[in-house]
PDB file of C-alpha atoms in Angstrom:
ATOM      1  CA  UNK F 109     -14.136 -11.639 -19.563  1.00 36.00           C
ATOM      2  CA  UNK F 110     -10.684 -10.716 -19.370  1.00 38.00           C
ATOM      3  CA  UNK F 111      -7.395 -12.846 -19.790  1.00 35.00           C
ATOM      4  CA  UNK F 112      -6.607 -13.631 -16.622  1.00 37.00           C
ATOM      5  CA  UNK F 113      -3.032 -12.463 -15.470  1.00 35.00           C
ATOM      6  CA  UNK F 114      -1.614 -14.472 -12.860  1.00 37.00           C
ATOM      7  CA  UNK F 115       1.843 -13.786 -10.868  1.00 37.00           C
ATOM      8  CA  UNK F 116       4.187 -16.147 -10.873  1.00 33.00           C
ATOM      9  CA  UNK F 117       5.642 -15.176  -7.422  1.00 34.00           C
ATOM     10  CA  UNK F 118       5.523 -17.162  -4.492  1.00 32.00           C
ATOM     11  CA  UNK F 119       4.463 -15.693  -1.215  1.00 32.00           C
ATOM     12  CA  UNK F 120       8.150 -15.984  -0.296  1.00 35.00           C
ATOM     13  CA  UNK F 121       9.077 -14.014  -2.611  1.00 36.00           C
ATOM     14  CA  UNK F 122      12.864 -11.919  -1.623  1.00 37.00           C
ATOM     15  CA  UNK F 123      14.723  -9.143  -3.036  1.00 34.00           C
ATOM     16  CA  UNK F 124      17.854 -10.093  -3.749  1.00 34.00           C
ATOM     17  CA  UNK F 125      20.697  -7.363  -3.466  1.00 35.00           C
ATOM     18  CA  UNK F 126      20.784  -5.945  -6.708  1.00 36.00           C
ATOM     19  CA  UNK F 127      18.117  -7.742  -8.286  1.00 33.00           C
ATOM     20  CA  UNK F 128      15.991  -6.183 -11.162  1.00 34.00           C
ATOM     21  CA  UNK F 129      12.380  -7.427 -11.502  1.00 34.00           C
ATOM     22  CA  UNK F 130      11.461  -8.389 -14.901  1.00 34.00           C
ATOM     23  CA  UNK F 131       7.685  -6.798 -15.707  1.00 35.00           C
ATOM     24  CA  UNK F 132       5.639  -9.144 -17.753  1.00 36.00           C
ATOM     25  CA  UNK F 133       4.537  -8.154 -21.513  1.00 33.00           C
ATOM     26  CA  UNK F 134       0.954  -8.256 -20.657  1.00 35.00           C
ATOM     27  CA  UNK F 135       1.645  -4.683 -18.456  1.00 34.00           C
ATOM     28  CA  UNK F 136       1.491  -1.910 -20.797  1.00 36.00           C
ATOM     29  CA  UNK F 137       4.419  -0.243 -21.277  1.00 34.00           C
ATOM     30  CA  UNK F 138       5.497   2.607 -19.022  1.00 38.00           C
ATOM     31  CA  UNK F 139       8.944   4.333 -18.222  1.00 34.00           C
ATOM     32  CA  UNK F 140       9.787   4.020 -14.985  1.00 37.00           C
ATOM     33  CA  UNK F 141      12.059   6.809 -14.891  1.00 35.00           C
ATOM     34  CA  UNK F 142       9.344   8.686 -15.159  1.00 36.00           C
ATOM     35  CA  UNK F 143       8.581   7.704 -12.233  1.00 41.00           C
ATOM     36  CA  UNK F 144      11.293   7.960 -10.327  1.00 40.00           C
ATOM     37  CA  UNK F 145      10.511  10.031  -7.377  1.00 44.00           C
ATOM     38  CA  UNK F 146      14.423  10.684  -6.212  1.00 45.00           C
ATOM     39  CA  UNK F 147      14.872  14.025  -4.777  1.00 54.00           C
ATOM     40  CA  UNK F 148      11.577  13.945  -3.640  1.00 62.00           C
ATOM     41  CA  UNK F 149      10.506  12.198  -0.162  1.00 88.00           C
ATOM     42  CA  UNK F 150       6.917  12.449  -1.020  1.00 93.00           C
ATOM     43  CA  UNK F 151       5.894  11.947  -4.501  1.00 94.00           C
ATOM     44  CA  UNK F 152       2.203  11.867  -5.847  1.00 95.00           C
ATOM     45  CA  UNK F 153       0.793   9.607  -8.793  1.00 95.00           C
ATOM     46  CA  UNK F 154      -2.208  11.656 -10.789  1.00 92.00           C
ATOM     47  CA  UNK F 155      -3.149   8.377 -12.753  1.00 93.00           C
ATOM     48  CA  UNK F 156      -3.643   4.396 -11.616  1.00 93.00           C
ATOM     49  CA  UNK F 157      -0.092   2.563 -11.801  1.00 92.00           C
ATOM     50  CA  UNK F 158       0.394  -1.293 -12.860  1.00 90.00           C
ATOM     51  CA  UNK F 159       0.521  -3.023 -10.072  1.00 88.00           C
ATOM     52  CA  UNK F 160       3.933  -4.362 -11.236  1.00 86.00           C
ATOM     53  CA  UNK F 161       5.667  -1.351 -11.888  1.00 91.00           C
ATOM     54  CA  UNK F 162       4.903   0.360  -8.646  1.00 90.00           C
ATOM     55  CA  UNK F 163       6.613  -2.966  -6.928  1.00 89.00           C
ATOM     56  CA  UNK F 164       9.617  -2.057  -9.540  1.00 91.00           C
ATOM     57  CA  UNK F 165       9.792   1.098  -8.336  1.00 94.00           C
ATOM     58  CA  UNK F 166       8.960   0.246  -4.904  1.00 92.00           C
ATOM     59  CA  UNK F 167      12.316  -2.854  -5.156  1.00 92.00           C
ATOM     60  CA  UNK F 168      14.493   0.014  -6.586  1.00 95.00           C
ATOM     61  CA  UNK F 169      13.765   2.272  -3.765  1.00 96.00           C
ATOM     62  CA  UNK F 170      14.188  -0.435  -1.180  1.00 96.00           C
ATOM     63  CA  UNK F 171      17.402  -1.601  -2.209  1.00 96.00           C
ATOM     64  CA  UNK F 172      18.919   2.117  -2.354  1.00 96.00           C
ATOM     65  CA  UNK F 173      17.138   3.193   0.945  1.00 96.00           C
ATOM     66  CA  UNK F 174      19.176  -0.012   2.145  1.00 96.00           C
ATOM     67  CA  UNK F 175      22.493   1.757   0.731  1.00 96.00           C
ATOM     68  CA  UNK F 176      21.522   5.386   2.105  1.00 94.00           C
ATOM     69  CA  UNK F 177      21.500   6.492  -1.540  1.00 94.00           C
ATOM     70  CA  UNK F 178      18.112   7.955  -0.706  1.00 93.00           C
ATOM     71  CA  UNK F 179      16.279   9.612   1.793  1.00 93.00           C
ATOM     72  CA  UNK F 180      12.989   7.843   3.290  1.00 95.00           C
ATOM     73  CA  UNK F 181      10.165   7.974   0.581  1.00 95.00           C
ATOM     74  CA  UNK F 182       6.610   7.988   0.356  1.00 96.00           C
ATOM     75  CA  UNK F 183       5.045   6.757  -3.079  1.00 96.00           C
ATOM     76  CA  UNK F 184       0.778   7.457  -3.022  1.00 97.00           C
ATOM     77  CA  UNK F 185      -1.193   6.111  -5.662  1.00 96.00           C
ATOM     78  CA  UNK F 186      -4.125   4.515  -7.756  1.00 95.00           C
ATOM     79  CA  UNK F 187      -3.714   0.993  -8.872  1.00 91.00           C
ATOM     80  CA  UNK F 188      -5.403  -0.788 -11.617  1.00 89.00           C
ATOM     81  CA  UNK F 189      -8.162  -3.349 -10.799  1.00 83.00           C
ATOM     82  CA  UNK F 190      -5.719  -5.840  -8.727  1.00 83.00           C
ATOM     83  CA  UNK F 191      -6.085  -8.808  -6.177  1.00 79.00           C
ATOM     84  CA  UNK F 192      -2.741  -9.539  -3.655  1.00 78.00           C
ATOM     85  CA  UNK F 193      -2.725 -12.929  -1.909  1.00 75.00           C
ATOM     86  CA  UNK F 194      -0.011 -12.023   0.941  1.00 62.00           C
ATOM     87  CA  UNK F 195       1.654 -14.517   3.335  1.00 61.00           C
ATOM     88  CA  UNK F 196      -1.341 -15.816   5.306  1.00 61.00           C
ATOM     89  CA  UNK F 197      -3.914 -15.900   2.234  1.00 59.00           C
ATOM     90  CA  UNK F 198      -5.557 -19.822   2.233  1.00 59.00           C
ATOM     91  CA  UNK F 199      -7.825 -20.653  -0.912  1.00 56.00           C
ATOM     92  CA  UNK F 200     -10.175 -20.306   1.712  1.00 52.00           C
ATOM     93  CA  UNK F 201     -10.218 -16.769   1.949  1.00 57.00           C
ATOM     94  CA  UNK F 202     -10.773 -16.169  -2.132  1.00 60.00           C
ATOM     95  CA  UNK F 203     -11.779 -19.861  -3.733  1.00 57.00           C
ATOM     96  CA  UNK F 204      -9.146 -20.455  -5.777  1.00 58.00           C
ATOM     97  CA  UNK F 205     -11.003 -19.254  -8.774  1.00 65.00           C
ATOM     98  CA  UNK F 206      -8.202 -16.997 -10.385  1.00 67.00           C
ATOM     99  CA  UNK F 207     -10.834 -16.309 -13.172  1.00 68.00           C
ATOM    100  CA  UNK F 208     -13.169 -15.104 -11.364  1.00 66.00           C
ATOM    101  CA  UNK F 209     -10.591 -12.362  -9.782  1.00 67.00           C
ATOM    102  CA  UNK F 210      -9.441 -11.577 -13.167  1.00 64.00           C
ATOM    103  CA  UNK F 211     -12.810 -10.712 -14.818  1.00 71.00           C
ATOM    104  CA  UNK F 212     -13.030  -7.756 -16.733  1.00 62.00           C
ATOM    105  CA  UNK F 213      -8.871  -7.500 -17.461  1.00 61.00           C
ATOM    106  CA  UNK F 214      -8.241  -7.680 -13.330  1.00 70.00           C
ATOM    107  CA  UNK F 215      -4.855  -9.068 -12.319  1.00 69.00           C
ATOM    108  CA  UNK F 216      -4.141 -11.681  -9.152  1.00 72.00           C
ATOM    109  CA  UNK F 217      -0.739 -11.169  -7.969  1.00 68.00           C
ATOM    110  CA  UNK F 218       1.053 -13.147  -4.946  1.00 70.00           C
ATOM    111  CA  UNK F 219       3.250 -10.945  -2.196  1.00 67.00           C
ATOM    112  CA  UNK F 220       5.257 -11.018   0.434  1.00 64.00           C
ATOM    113  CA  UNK F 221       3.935  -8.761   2.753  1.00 69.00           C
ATOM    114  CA  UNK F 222       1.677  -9.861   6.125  1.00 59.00           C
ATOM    115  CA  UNK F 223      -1.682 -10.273   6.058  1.00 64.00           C
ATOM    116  CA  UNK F 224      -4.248 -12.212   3.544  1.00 67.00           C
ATOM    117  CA  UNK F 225      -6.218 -11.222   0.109  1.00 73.00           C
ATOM    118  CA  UNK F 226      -6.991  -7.532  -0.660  1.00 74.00           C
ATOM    119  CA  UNK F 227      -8.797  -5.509  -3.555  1.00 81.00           C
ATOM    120  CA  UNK F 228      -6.833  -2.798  -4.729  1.00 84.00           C
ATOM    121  CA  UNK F 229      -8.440  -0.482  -7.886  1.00 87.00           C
ATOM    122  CA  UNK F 230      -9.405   3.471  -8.948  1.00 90.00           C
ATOM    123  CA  UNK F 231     -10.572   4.990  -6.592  1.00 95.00           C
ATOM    124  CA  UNK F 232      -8.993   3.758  -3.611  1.00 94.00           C
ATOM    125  CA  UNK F 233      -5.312   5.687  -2.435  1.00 97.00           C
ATOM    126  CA  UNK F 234      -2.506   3.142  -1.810  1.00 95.00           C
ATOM    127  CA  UNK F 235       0.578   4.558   0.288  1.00 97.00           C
ATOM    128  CA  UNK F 236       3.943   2.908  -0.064  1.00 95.00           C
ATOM    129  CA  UNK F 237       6.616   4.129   2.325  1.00 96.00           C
ATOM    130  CA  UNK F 238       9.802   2.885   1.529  1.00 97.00           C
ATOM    131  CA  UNK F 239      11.804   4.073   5.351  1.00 96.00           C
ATOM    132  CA  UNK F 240      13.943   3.116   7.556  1.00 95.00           C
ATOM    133  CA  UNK F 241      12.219   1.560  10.698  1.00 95.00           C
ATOM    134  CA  UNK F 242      14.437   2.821  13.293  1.00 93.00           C
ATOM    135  CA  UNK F 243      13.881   6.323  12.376  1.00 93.00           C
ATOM    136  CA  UNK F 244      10.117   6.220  12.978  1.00 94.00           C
ATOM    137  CA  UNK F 245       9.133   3.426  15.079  1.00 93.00           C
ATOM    138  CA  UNK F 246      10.723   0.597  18.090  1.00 92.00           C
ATOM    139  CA  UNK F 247       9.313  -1.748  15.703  1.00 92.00           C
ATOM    140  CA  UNK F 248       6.567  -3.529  13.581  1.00 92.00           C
ATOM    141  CA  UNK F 249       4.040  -3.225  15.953  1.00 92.00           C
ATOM    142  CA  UNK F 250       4.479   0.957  16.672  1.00 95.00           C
ATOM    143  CA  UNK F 251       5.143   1.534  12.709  1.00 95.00           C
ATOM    144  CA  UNK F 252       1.463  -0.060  12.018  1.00 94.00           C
ATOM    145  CA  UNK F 253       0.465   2.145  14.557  1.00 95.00           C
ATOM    146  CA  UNK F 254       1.599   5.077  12.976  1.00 96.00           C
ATOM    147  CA  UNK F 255       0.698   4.211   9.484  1.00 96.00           C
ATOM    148  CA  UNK F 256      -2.794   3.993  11.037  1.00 97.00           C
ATOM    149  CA  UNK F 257      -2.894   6.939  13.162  1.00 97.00           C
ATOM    150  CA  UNK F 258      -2.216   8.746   9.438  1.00 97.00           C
ATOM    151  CA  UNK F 259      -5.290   7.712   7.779  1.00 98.00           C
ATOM    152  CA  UNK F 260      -7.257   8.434  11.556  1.00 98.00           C
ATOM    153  CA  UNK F 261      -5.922  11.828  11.445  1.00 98.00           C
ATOM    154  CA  UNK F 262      -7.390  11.735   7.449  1.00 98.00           C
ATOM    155  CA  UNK F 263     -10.666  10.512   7.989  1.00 98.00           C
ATOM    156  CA  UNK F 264     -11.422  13.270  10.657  1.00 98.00           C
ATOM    157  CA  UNK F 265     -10.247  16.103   8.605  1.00 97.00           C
ATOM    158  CA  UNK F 266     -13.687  14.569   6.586  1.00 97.00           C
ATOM    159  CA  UNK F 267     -15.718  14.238   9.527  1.00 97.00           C
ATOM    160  CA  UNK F 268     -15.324  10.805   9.935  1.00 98.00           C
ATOM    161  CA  UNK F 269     -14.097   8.236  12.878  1.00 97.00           C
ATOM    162  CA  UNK F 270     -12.280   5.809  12.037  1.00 97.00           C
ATOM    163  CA  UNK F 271     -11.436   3.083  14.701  1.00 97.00           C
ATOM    164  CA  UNK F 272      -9.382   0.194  15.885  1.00 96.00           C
ATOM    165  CA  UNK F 273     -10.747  -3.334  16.314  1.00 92.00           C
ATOM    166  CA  UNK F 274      -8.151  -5.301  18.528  1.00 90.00           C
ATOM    167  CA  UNK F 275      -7.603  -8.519  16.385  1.00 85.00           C
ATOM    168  CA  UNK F 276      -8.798  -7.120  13.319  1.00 84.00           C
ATOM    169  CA  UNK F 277      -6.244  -4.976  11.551  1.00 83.00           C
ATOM    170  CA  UNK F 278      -6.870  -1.991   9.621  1.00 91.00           C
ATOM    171  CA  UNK F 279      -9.149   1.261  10.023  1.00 95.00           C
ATOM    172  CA  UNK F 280     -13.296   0.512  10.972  1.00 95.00           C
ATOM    173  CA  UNK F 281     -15.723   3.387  10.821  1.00 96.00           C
ATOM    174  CA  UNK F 282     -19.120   1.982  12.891  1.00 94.00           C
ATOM    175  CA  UNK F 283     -22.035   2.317  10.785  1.00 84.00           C
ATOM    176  CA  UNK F 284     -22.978   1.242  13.700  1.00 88.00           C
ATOM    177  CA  UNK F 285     -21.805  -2.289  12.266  1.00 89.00           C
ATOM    178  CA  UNK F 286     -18.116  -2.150  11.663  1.00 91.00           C
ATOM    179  CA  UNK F 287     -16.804  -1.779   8.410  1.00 92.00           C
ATOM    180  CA  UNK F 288     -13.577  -1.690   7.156  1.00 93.00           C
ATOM    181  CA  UNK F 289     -12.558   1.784   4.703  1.00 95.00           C
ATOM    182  CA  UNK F 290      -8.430   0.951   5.291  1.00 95.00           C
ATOM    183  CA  UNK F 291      -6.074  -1.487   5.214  1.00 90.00           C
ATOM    184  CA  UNK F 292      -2.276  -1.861   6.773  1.00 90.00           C
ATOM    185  CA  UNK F 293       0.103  -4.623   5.356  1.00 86.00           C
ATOM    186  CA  UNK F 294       3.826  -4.290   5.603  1.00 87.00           C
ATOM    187  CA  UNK F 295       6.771  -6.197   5.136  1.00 89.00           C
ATOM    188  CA  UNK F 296      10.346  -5.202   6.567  1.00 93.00           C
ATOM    189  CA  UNK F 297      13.865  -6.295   4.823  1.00 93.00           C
ATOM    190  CA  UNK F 298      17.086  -5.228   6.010  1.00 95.00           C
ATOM    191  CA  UNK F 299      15.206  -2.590   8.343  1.00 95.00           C
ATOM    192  CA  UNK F 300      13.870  -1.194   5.387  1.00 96.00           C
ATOM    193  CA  UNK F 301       9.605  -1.372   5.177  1.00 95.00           C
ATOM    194  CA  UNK F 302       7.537  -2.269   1.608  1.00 92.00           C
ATOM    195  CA  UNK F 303       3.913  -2.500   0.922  1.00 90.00           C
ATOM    196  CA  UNK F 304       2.108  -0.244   3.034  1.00 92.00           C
ATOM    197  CA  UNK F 305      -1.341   1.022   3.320  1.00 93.00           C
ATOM    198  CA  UNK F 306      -4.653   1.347   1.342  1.00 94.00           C
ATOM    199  CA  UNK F 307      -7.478   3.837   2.060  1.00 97.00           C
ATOM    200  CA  UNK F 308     -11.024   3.297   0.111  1.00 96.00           C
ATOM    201  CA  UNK F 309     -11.941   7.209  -0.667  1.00 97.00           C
ATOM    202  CA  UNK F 310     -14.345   6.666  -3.875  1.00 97.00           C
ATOM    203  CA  UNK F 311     -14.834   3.206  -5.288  1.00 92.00           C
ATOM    204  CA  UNK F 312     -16.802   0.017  -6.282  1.00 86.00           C
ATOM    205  CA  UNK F 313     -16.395  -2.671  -3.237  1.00 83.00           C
ATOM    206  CA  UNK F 314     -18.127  -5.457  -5.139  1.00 80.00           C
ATOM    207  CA  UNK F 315     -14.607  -7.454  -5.857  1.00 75.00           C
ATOM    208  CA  UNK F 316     -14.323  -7.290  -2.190  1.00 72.00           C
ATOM    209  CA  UNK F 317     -17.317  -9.728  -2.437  1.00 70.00           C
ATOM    210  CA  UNK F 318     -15.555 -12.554  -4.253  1.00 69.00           C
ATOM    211  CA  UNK F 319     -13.130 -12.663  -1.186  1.00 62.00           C
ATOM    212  CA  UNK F 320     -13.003 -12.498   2.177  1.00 56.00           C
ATOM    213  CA  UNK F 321     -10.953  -9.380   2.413  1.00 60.00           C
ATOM    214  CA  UNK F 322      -7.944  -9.838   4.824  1.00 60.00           C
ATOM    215  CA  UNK F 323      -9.358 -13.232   5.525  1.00 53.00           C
ATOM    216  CA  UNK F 324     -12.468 -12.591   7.151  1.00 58.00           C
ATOM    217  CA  UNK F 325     -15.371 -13.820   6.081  1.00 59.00           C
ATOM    218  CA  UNK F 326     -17.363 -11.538   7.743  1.00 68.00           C
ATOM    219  CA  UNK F 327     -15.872  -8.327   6.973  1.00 74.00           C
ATOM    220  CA  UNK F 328     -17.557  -5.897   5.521  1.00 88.00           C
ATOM    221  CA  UNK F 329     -16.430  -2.750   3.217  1.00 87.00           C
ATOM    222  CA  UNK F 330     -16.746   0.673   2.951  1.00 92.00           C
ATOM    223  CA  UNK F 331     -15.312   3.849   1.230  1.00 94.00           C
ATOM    224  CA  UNK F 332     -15.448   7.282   2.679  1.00 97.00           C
ATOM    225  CA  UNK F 333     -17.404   8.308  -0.093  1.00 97.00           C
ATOM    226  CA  UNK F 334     -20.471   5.840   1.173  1.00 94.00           C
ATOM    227  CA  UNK F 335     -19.704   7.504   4.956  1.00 96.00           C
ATOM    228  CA  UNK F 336     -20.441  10.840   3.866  1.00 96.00           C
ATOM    229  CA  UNK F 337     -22.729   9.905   1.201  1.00 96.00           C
ATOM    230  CA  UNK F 338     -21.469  11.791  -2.072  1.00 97.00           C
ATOM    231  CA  UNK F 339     -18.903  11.623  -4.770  1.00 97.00           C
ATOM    232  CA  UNK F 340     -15.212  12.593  -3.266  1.00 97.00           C
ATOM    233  CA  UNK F 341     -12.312  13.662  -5.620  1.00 97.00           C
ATOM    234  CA  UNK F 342      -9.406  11.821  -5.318  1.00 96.00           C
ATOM    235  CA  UNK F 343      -6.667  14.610  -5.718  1.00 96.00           C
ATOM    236  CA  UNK F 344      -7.405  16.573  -2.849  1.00 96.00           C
ATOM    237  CA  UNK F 345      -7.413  13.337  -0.723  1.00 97.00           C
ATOM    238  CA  UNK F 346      -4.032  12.353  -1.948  1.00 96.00           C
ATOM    239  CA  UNK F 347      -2.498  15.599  -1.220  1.00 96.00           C
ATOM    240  CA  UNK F 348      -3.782  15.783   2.582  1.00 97.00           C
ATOM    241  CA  UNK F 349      -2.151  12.511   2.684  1.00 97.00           C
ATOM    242  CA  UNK F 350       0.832  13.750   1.278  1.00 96.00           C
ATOM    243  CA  UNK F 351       0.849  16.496   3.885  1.00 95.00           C
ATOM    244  CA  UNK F 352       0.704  14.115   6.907  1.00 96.00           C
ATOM    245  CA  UNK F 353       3.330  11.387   5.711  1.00 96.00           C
ATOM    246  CA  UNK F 354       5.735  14.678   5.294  1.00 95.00           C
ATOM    247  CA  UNK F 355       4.694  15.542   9.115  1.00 94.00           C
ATOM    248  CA  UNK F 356       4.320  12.732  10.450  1.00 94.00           C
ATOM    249  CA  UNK F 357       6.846  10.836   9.288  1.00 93.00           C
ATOM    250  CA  UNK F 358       8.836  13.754   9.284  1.00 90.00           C
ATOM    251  CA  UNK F 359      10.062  13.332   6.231  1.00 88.00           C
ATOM    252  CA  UNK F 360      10.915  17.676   5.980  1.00 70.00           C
ATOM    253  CA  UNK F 361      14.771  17.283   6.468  1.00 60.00           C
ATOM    254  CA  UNK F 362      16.580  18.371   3.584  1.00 50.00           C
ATOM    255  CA  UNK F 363      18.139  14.860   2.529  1.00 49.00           C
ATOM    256  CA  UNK F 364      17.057  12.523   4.901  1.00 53.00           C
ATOM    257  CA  UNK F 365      19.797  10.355   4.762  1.00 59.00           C
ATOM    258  CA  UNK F 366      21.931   9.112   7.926  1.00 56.00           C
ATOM    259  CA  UNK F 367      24.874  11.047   7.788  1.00 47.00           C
ATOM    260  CA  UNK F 368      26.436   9.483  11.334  1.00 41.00           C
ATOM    261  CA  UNK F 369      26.517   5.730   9.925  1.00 38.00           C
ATOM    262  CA  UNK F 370      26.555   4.203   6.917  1.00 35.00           C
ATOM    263  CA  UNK F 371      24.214   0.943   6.337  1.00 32.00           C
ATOM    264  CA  UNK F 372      26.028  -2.614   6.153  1.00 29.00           C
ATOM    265  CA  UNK F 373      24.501  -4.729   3.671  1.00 28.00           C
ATOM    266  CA  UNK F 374      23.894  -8.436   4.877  1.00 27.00           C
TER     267      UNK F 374
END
């Protein structure tokens, strides 16, 4: 079993103007600038990122979207094995037993974005857009919306349906018993989003086991690898994605950034 690595963050965790996160020692070490996606509004991660360094990357972002120092941005990604109790997660929905999450070098991290407990790991694609609301969306409930409509528009380029369950967030594909292959959990600061979406394309579900994912106890998962029954490379998945966020989103302007207004900081 692996040490388990618990965040320290509460659920109400903010983001202070300016503030720098401080990644723990027990993340391997990895230089961010390297990641830095500026001057690109899509950028694409080849290998699984610490969980903690994508929400560094994803803070840094945030607060310069806030400051129109950079356009709207799309990060898409692995993570490492990782659970995320968000805002509405009760010990309920994952027992309590950090150990058990953490099995096998796993980490358990708390968040601030809506929603309950979630599985993130290889195999499944994780897209962080980092925009401004008003440029895309009225609000919350119309940016989900879209953010959804992107992995429905996905899923059928692979011959698959993916559905909406009113009251049940997320993407379903009917097998004929709904299951759930996506997930949609955002948070908005300063009309700025974080978090994002997750799609299952080629993974183990068992960790969804230990929980009730999203706070369901009867909510079962599946990957689009299980729908179509064979092995899917992740690449090619991740770069369709790409190509919708850029259309969708239309993030294909040449900077992006509002050029009739500049942003107040609160």
């Amino acid at each position: 079993m692996g040490q388990a690595f618990v965040s320290p963050w509460s659920t109400d965790l903010s983001l202070p103007t300016g503030a720098s996160m401080n990644l723990p020692t027990a993340i391997p070490a990895l230089a961010l600038d390297i990641l830095s996606p500026h001057g690109e509004t899509v950028r694409v991660f080849s290998d699984p990122v610490p969980y903690l360094h994508a929400w560094e990357l994803q803070s840094r972002l945030h607060e310069e979207r806030v400051r129109n120092q950079v356009p709207d941005t799309v990060l898409i990604l692995e993570h490492r094995p990782v659970s995320t109790l968000a805002r509405s997660t009760t010990a309920s929905h994952w027992g309590g037993n950090a150990s058990l999450l953490c099995e096998h070098g796993a980490e358990l991290h708390h968040v601030n974005r809506g929603g309950s407990i979630t599985f993130h790991g290889p195999g499944q694609i994780v897209v962080y857009p980092v925009i401004k609301v008003d440029r895309h969306a009225t609000g919350p409930r119309q940016l989900v919306w879209l953010l959804e409509e992107i992995i429905i528009q996905l899923l059928s380029r692979w011959n698959i349906t993916g559905h909406r369950i009113p009251g049940k967030p997320g993407i379903w594909v009917m097998t004929p018993t709904p299951e759930k292959i996506a997930f949609v959990g955002i948070r908005i600061e300063r009309g700025v989003t974080l978090h994002g979406c997750a799609l299952n394309v080629d993974l183990d579900v068992t960790p969804f086991h230990r929980i009730h994912p999203c706070g369901f106890s009867d909510c079962r998962i599946t990957s689009m690898a299980a729908v179509c029954q064979k092995a899917i490379s992740l690449d090619p998945v991740k770069q369709e994605l790409a190509q919708l966020c850029r259309r969708m989103l239309h993030l294909d302007c040449p900077t992006g950034l509002d050029t009739d207004r500049q942003t107040s900081i609160r």
